[in-house]
Amino acid sequence: MSNLEQFNTDFYQSNYTIDNLEQSYTASDTYGNPYGASGQQAREQSQSGPCVPPETFLPSRHTGQFFQPVSNVDYYPQSPYIDSFDEEPPLLEELGINFDHIWQKTLTVLNPMKPADGSIMNETDLTGPILFCIALGATLLLAGKVHFGYVYGMSAIGCLGISALLNLMSSDGMSYGCVASVLGYCLLPMVILSSCAVFFSLQGILGTMAALLTISWCSLSASKIFISALDMEGQQLLIAYPCALLYGLFALLTVF
């Protein structure tokens, strides 16, 4: 117990006196008023001085002119990306879809006596052939015949055979895409025949005559385009015969 009391007296023992308290008060007064008596006198003089009107502190109106920057178009060079974007071809042209050429090829097929333009026909344009194959399958479906697989299969095999034959007969040769394009466009008369099969039956003399006429129409149009594109004058009948065999298969699908 005596040790605890001795510890408390030692702990609370301090040399802080009243004099230190007066010095701290004087110091706090000094820091609270750092300017001293001279600062207080200055404040009293400013308060007792004449009153300044408030208009003196208002900002004066600016009577000059405001600078308005003018953009100079000639100073900034145009971005090369803008010019390249404007010069880009249309999307259909990039995809190889030209409706003018499609229409000209269709007219060439519909009129076997019209001379074909070899520069237009020697193109890998598969937009029209795909549409005509779908139209042939759709018309056969309306007639109650589901032959989409036969149409696509015979088209692919027939294009391979005709392409090999043309490359053997001509010195220039023709790509598989161009052959498929020509044979596909010449399938349009067969689409017309299959459209007629929707409304009446072709299993008769009239149907057989219409089928033979359609086969001749398709083969003559295809051979005419091939000889104009490959410069094979005098060989139209040699090319028309294998084309007639190919289109005869489509006629069998249409009639029977």
Coordinates of C-alpha atoms in Angstrom, one line a residue:
M1 CA 0.0 0.0 0.0
S2 CA 2.8 2.4 0.8
N3 CA 4.4 1.5 -2.5
L4 CA 1.2 2.4 -4.4
E5 CA 0.9 5.8 -2.6
Q6 CA 4.6 6.6 -3.4
F7 CA 4.0 5.7 -7.0
N8 CA 1.0 8.1 -7.2
T9 CA 2.9 11.0 -5.7
D10 CA 5.8 10.4 -8.1
F11 CA 3.4 10.1 -11.0
Y12 CA 1.5 13.3 -10.3
Q13 CA 4.5 15.3 -9.3
S14 CA 5.1 18.3 -11.6
N15 CA 7.1 21.5 -11.6
Y16 CA 4.2 23.4 -13.1
T17 CA 3.6 26.6 -11.1
I18 CA 1.4 29.7 -11.3
D19 CA 4.2 31.7 -12.9
N20 CA 4.2 29.2 -15.8
L21 CA 0.4 29.7 -16.1
E22 CA 0.9 33.5 -16.4
Q23 CA 3.6 33.0 -19.0
S24 CA 1.4 30.7 -21.1
Y25 CA -1.4 33.2 -20.9
T26 CA 0.9 36.0 -22.1
A27 CA 2.2 33.8 -24.9
S28 CA -1.4 32.8 -26.0
D29 CA -2.3 36.4 -26.0
T30 CA 0.7 37.2 -28.2
Y31 CA -0.2 34.4 -30.7
G32 CA -3.9 35.4 -30.7
N33 CA -3.0 38.9 -31.6
P34 CA 0.3 38.7 -33.5
Y35 CA 0.3 42.3 -34.6
G36 CA 0.3 43.5 -31.0
A37 CA -0.8 47.0 -30.1
S38 CA 0.2 48.4 -33.4
G39 CA -2.2 46.1 -35.2
Q40 CA -5.0 47.0 -32.8
Q41 CA -4.4 50.7 -33.3
A42 CA -4.5 50.2 -37.1
R43 CA -7.8 48.5 -36.8
E44 CA -9.2 51.3 -34.7
Q45 CA -8.0 53.9 -37.2
S46 CA -9.5 52.0 -40.1
Q47 CA -12.8 51.8 -38.3
S48 CA -12.8 55.5 -37.4
G49 CA -11.8 56.5 -41.0
P50 CA -14.1 57.7 -43.7
C51 CA -16.5 55.2 -45.3
V52 CA -15.7 54.1 -48.8
P53 CA -18.7 53.8 -51.1
P54 CA -19.5 50.2 -52.3
E55 CA -19.5 51.2 -56.0
T56 CA -15.7 51.4 -55.8
F57 CA -15.4 47.7 -55.4
L58 CA -17.8 46.8 -58.3
P59 CA -16.0 45.5 -61.4
S60 CA -15.9 48.0 -64.2
R61 CA -17.6 47.2 -67.5
H62 CA -15.4 46.1 -70.3
T63 CA -15.7 48.4 -73.3
G64 CA -13.3 46.6 -75.6
Q65 CA -13.9 43.9 -78.2
F66 CA -14.0 40.2 -77.6
F67 CA -11.6 38.0 -79.6
Q68 CA -13.5 35.4 -81.5
P69 CA -11.2 32.7 -83.1
V70 CA -12.1 31.8 -86.7
S71 CA -11.3 28.2 -87.8
N72 CA -9.2 28.0 -90.9
V73 CA -10.1 24.9 -92.9
D74 CA -7.1 25.3 -95.2
Y75 CA -4.7 25.3 -92.3
Y76 CA -5.7 21.9 -91.1
P77 CA -4.9 19.1 -93.6
Q78 CA -7.7 16.6 -94.3
S79 CA -7.4 13.2 -92.8
P80 CA -6.4 10.5 -95.3
Y81 CA -9.0 8.1 -93.8
I82 CA -11.9 10.4 -94.9
D83 CA -10.7 10.4 -98.5
S84 CA -10.2 6.6 -98.5
F85 CA -13.7 6.1 -97.1
D86 CA -15.2 8.2 -99.8
E87 CA -13.3 6.3 -102.5
E88 CA -14.4 2.9 -101.3
P89 CA -16.6 0.9 -103.7
P90 CA -20.2 0.0 -102.7
L91 CA -20.7 -3.2 -100.7
L92 CA -22.5 -5.1 -103.5
E93 CA -19.6 -4.4 -105.8
E94 CA -17.1 -5.7 -103.3
L95 CA -19.2 -8.9 -103.0
G96 CA -19.2 -9.3 -106.7
I97 CA -22.9 -8.6 -107.2
N98 CA -23.7 -6.5 -110.2
F99 CA -27.4 -6.4 -111.0
D100 CA -26.7 -4.9 -114.5
H101 CA -24.6 -7.9 -115.5
I102 CA -27.2 -10.3 -114.0
W103 CA -29.9 -8.7 -116.1
Q104 CA -27.8 -8.8 -119.2
K105 CA -27.0 -12.5 -118.7
T106 CA -30.6 -13.3 -118.1
L107 CA -31.6 -11.6 -121.3
T108 CA -28.9 -13.4 -123.2
V109 CA -30.3 -16.8 -121.9
L110 CA -33.9 -15.9 -122.7
N111 CA -32.9 -14.9 -126.3
P112 CA -30.7 -17.7 -127.8
M113 CA -30.3 -15.7 -131.0
K114 CA -28.8 -12.7 -129.2
P115 CA -25.0 -12.5 -129.4
A116 CA -23.4 -12.9 -126.0
D117 CA -20.8 -10.5 -124.5
G118 CA -17.7 -12.6 -123.7
S119 CA -16.3 -10.0 -121.3
I120 CA -19.5 -10.2 -119.1
M121 CA -20.0 -13.9 -119.4
N122 CA -16.4 -14.8 -118.4
E123 CA -17.1 -13.8 -114.7
T124 CA -17.5 -15.9 -111.6
D125 CA -21.0 -14.6 -110.7
L126 CA -22.9 -17.2 -108.7
T127 CA -25.7 -14.9 -107.5
G128 CA -28.1 -15.7 -110.4
P129 CA -27.3 -19.4 -110.5
I130 CA -28.0 -19.9 -106.8
L131 CA -31.3 -18.1 -107.1
F132 CA -32.3 -20.1 -110.2
C133 CA -31.4 -23.4 -108.4
I134 CA -33.5 -22.4 -105.4
A135 CA -36.3 -21.4 -107.7
L136 CA -36.1 -24.8 -109.5
G137 CA -36.2 -26.6 -106.2
A138 CA -39.1 -24.4 -104.9
T139 CA -41.2 -25.0 -108.0
L140 CA -40.6 -28.7 -107.8
L141 CA -41.6 -28.6 -104.2
L142 CA -44.9 -26.9 -105.1
A143 CA -45.5 -29.7 -107.6
G144 CA -45.1 -32.2 -104.7
K145 CA -41.5 -33.3 -105.5
V146 CA -38.7 -32.7 -102.9
H147 CA -35.6 -32.8 -105.1
F148 CA -33.3 -30.1 -103.6
G149 CA -30.5 -32.6 -103.1
Y150 CA -30.7 -33.9 -106.6
V151 CA -30.7 -30.4 -108.0
Y152 CA -27.6 -29.4 -106.1
G153 CA -25.8 -32.7 -106.6
M154 CA -26.4 -32.9 -110.4
S155 CA -25.4 -29.2 -110.8
A156 CA -22.0 -29.8 -109.0
I157 CA -21.2 -33.0 -110.9
G158 CA -22.3 -31.5 -114.2
C159 CA -20.2 -28.4 -113.7
L160 CA -17.1 -30.5 -113.1
G161 CA -17.7 -32.6 -116.2
I162 CA -18.4 -29.6 -118.5
S163 CA -15.4 -27.7 -117.0
A164 CA -13.0 -30.6 -117.7
L165 CA -14.4 -30.9 -121.3
L166 CA -14.0 -27.2 -122.0
N167 CA -10.4 -27.1 -120.7
L168 CA -9.6 -30.0 -123.0
M169 CA -11.2 -28.5 -126.1
S170 CA -9.9 -24.9 -125.7
S171 CA -6.4 -23.5 -125.3
D172 CA -7.4 -20.7 -122.9
G173 CA -9.5 -22.8 -120.6
M174 CA -12.2 -21.6 -118.1
S175 CA -12.4 -21.8 -114.4
Y176 CA -14.9 -23.9 -112.5
G177 CA -16.7 -20.8 -111.2
C178 CA -17.3 -19.4 -114.6
V179 CA -18.6 -22.7 -115.9
A180 CA -21.0 -23.0 -112.9
S181 CA -22.1 -19.4 -113.5
V182 CA -23.0 -20.0 -117.2
L183 CA -24.7 -23.4 -116.6
G184 CA -26.7 -21.8 -113.7
Y185 CA -27.9 -18.9 -115.7
C186 CA -29.0 -21.3 -118.5
L187 CA -31.1 -23.2 -116.0
L188 CA -33.7 -20.4 -116.2
P189 CA -35.8 -22.1 -119.0
M190 CA -36.0 -25.2 -116.9
V191 CA -37.4 -23.1 -114.0
I192 CA -40.1 -21.9 -116.4
L193 CA -40.9 -25.6 -117.3
S194 CA -41.1 -26.6 -113.7
S195 CA -43.4 -23.7 -113.0
C196 CA -45.7 -25.0 -115.7
A197 CA -45.6 -28.4 -114.0
V198 CA -47.2 -26.9 -110.9
F199 CA -50.5 -26.2 -112.7
F200 CA -50.8 -29.2 -115.1
S201 CA -49.1 -32.5 -115.6
L202 CA -46.3 -32.8 -118.2
Q203 CA -46.6 -36.6 -118.5
G204 CA -47.9 -36.7 -122.1
I205 CA -47.1 -35.7 -125.6
L206 CA -47.3 -32.0 -124.9
G207 CA -45.2 -32.3 -121.8
T208 CA -42.6 -34.3 -123.7
M209 CA -42.4 -31.7 -126.5
A210 CA -42.2 -28.9 -124.0
A211 CA -39.3 -30.7 -122.2
L212 CA -37.4 -31.3 -125.5
L213 CA -37.9 -27.7 -126.4
T214 CA -36.6 -26.5 -123.0
I215 CA -33.6 -28.8 -123.2
S216 CA -32.7 -27.4 -126.6
W217 CA -33.2 -23.9 -125.3
C218 CA -30.9 -24.4 -122.4
S219 CA -28.2 -26.2 -124.3
L220 CA -28.1 -23.7 -127.2
S221 CA -27.9 -20.7 -124.7
A222 CA -25.0 -22.3 -122.8
S223 CA -23.1 -23.3 -125.9
K224 CA -23.5 -19.9 -127.4
I225 CA -22.0 -18.3 -124.2
F226 CA -19.1 -20.8 -124.0
I227 CA -18.0 -20.2 -127.6
S228 CA -18.1 -16.4 -127.3
A229 CA -16.1 -16.5 -124.0
L230 CA -13.5 -19.0 -125.3
D231 CA -13.4 -17.9 -129.0
M232 CA -14.4 -21.4 -130.2
E233 CA -16.1 -20.6 -133.4
G234 CA -17.6 -23.6 -135.3
Q235 CA -17.7 -25.8 -132.2
Q236 CA -21.1 -24.9 -130.8
L237 CA -22.7 -28.3 -131.5
L238 CA -19.9 -30.1 -129.9
I239 CA -20.4 -28.1 -126.7
A240 CA -24.2 -28.2 -126.9
Y241 CA -24.4 -32.0 -126.9
P242 CA -22.9 -32.5 -123.3
C243 CA -25.0 -29.5 -122.1
A244 CA -28.1 -31.1 -123.5
L245 CA -27.3 -34.3 -121.6
L246 CA -27.0 -32.3 -118.3
Y247 CA -30.2 -30.4 -118.8
G248 CA -32.0 -33.6 -119.8
L249 CA -31.5 -34.8 -116.2
F250 CA -33.2 -31.7 -114.8
A251 CA -36.0 -32.3 -117.4
L252 CA -36.5 -35.8 -116.1
L253 CA -36.8 -34.5 -112.6
T254 CA -39.4 -31.9 -113.7
V255 CA -41.6 -34.2 -115.9
F256 CA -41.5 -37.4 -113.7

